[in-house]
Amino acid sequence: EEEEEESDEEDETEELMRELERIKKERALEAMRIAAESDEAAAAERTEQILHGNPLVQPPASVAGPAAGSFNVKRRWDDDVVFRNQARKPEKNEPIFINDTLRTEFHKRFLKKYIK
């Protein structure tokens, strides 16, 4: 009887040890899974922070959605330039003398106003 009790105790001890090892493995796997998920979340947050931290980097609109353009700066390239509009020629409103009565500005305006 003592041998049977000892063998039963040994069997139970072995079974408990196996159960303990199985539980340790499950806990280790769970800890690894949680660590991997937190690493992925941290990497995604870091990427998002990098993209929105620099307004020059524009994520594709299809990936980021409608709020993707919210951090863009809408300015023309020449808004802060001192000498703007230098290439334009000033408009001359000075009357030009023409020695032909049919080609004068007065005659052209008259025809446009009363004939057309």
Short mmCIF file of C-alpha atoms in Angstrom, two decimals:
data_model
loop_
_atom_site.label_atom_id
_atom_site.label_comp_id
_atom_site.label_asym_id
_atom_site.label_seq_id
_atom_site.Cartn_x
_atom_site.Cartn_y
_atom_site.Cartn_z
CA GLU A 1 0.00 0.00 0.00
CA GLU A 2 2.79 2.39 0.79
CA GLU A 3 4.32 1.80 -2.62
CA GLU A 4 1.00 2.52 -4.29
CA GLU A 5 0.56 5.71 -2.29
CA GLU A 6 4.12 6.78 -3.12
CA SER A 7 3.63 6.04 -6.82
CA ASP A 8 0.28 7.90 -6.74
CA GLU A 9 1.99 10.85 -5.06
CA GLU A 10 4.80 10.74 -7.62
CA ASP A 11 2.26 10.60 -10.46
CA GLU A 12 0.36 13.50 -9.01
CA THR A 13 3.58 15.44 -8.49
CA GLU A 14 4.65 14.80 -12.10
CA GLU A 15 1.21 15.82 -13.36
CA LEU A 16 1.31 19.00 -11.27
CA MET A 17 4.81 19.80 -12.56
CA ARG A 18 3.62 19.35 -16.17
CA GLU A 19 0.64 21.59 -15.44
CA LEU A 20 2.98 24.18 -13.91
CA GLU A 21 5.26 24.10 -16.97
CA ARG A 22 2.25 24.47 -19.29
CA ILE A 23 0.99 27.48 -17.31
CA LYS A 24 4.48 29.06 -17.37
CA LYS A 25 4.64 28.62 -21.16
CA GLU A 26 1.19 30.16 -21.62
CA ARG A 27 2.11 33.15 -19.46
CA ALA A 28 5.38 33.63 -21.33
CA LEU A 29 3.57 33.52 -24.69
CA GLU A 30 0.98 36.01 -23.44
CA ALA A 31 3.72 38.36 -22.18
CA MET A 32 5.50 38.15 -25.55
CA ARG A 33 2.25 38.88 -27.42
CA ILE A 34 1.50 41.92 -25.23
CA ALA A 35 5.05 43.22 -25.70
CA ALA A 36 4.82 42.81 -29.49
CA GLU A 37 1.47 44.64 -29.58
CA SER A 38 2.81 47.52 -27.51
CA ASP A 39 5.88 47.76 -29.77
CA GLU A 40 3.64 47.91 -32.86
CA ALA A 41 1.45 50.58 -31.28
CA ALA A 42 4.50 52.62 -30.29
CA ALA A 43 5.95 52.34 -33.81
CA ALA A 44 2.64 53.42 -35.38
CA GLU A 45 2.36 56.39 -33.01
CA ARG A 46 5.98 57.38 -33.71
CA THR A 47 5.36 57.23 -37.48
CA GLU A 48 2.19 59.32 -37.12
CA GLN A 49 4.05 61.87 -35.02
CA ILE A 50 6.86 62.08 -37.58
CA LEU A 51 4.41 62.60 -40.45
CA HIS A 52 2.41 65.31 -38.71
CA GLY A 53 5.43 66.97 -37.13
CA ASN A 54 6.81 68.13 -40.48
CA PRO A 55 4.34 70.00 -42.72
CA LEU A 56 6.56 69.42 -45.75
CA VAL A 57 5.92 65.67 -45.64
CA GLN A 58 2.48 64.94 -47.04
CA PRO A 59 0.98 61.48 -46.58
CA PRO A 60 -1.08 60.16 -49.49
CA ALA A 61 -4.70 61.32 -49.23
CA SER A 62 -6.07 57.80 -49.85
CA VAL A 63 -4.26 56.41 -46.80
CA ALA A 64 -4.70 59.28 -44.37
CA GLY A 65 -8.28 60.22 -45.29
CA PRO A 66 -9.93 63.62 -45.58
CA ALA A 67 -8.03 65.21 -42.68
CA ALA A 68 -4.68 64.62 -44.38
CA GLY A 69 -4.45 68.14 -45.76
CA SER A 70 -5.27 69.86 -42.48
CA PHE A 71 -1.65 70.63 -41.63
CA ASN A 72 -0.65 71.97 -45.04
CA VAL A 73 0.42 75.59 -45.37
CA LYS A 74 -1.38 77.28 -48.26
CA ARG A 75 0.83 80.11 -49.44
CA ARG A 76 2.14 81.33 -52.72
CA TRP A 77 5.86 81.18 -53.29
CA ASP A 78 6.11 84.96 -53.71
CA ASP A 79 4.00 86.08 -50.71
CA ASP A 80 7.00 87.28 -48.71
CA VAL A 81 9.05 88.66 -51.60
CA VAL A 82 9.88 92.36 -51.40
CA PHE A 83 9.91 93.16 -55.11
CA ARG A 84 6.72 91.64 -56.46
CA ASN A 85 5.13 92.31 -59.85
CA GLN A 86 8.34 93.67 -61.32
CA ALA A 87 7.88 91.89 -64.64
CA ARG A 88 4.61 93.70 -65.45
CA LYS A 89 4.75 96.70 -67.67
CA PRO A 90 2.98 99.75 -66.31
CA GLU A 91 -0.20 100.62 -68.17
CA LYS A 92 0.12 103.84 -70.12
CA ASN A 93 -3.01 105.93 -70.27
CA GLU A 94 -1.33 108.75 -72.12
CA PRO A 95 -3.15 109.69 -75.31
CA ILE A 96 -1.14 108.91 -78.38
CA PHE A 97 -1.36 111.47 -81.17
CA ILE A 98 -2.46 109.96 -84.48
CA ASN A 99 -2.68 112.19 -87.51
CA ASP A 100 -5.52 110.14 -89.02
CA THR A 101 -9.06 111.01 -87.91
CA LEU A 102 -10.36 107.51 -88.59
CA ARG A 103 -7.80 105.81 -86.33
CA THR A 104 -7.94 108.11 -83.29
CA GLU A 105 -9.13 106.84 -79.94
CA PHE A 106 -12.03 109.29 -79.99
CA HIS A 107 -13.25 107.96 -83.32
CA LYS A 108 -12.93 104.33 -82.16
CA ARG A 109 -14.91 105.02 -78.98
CA PHE A 110 -17.51 106.95 -80.93
CA LEU A 111 -18.01 104.06 -83.36
CA LYS A 112 -18.15 101.52 -80.57
CA LYS A 113 -20.67 103.56 -78.61
CA TYR A 114 -23.07 104.76 -81.32
CA ILE A 115 -22.63 102.46 -84.29
CA LYS A 116 -22.26 99.01 -82.75
#
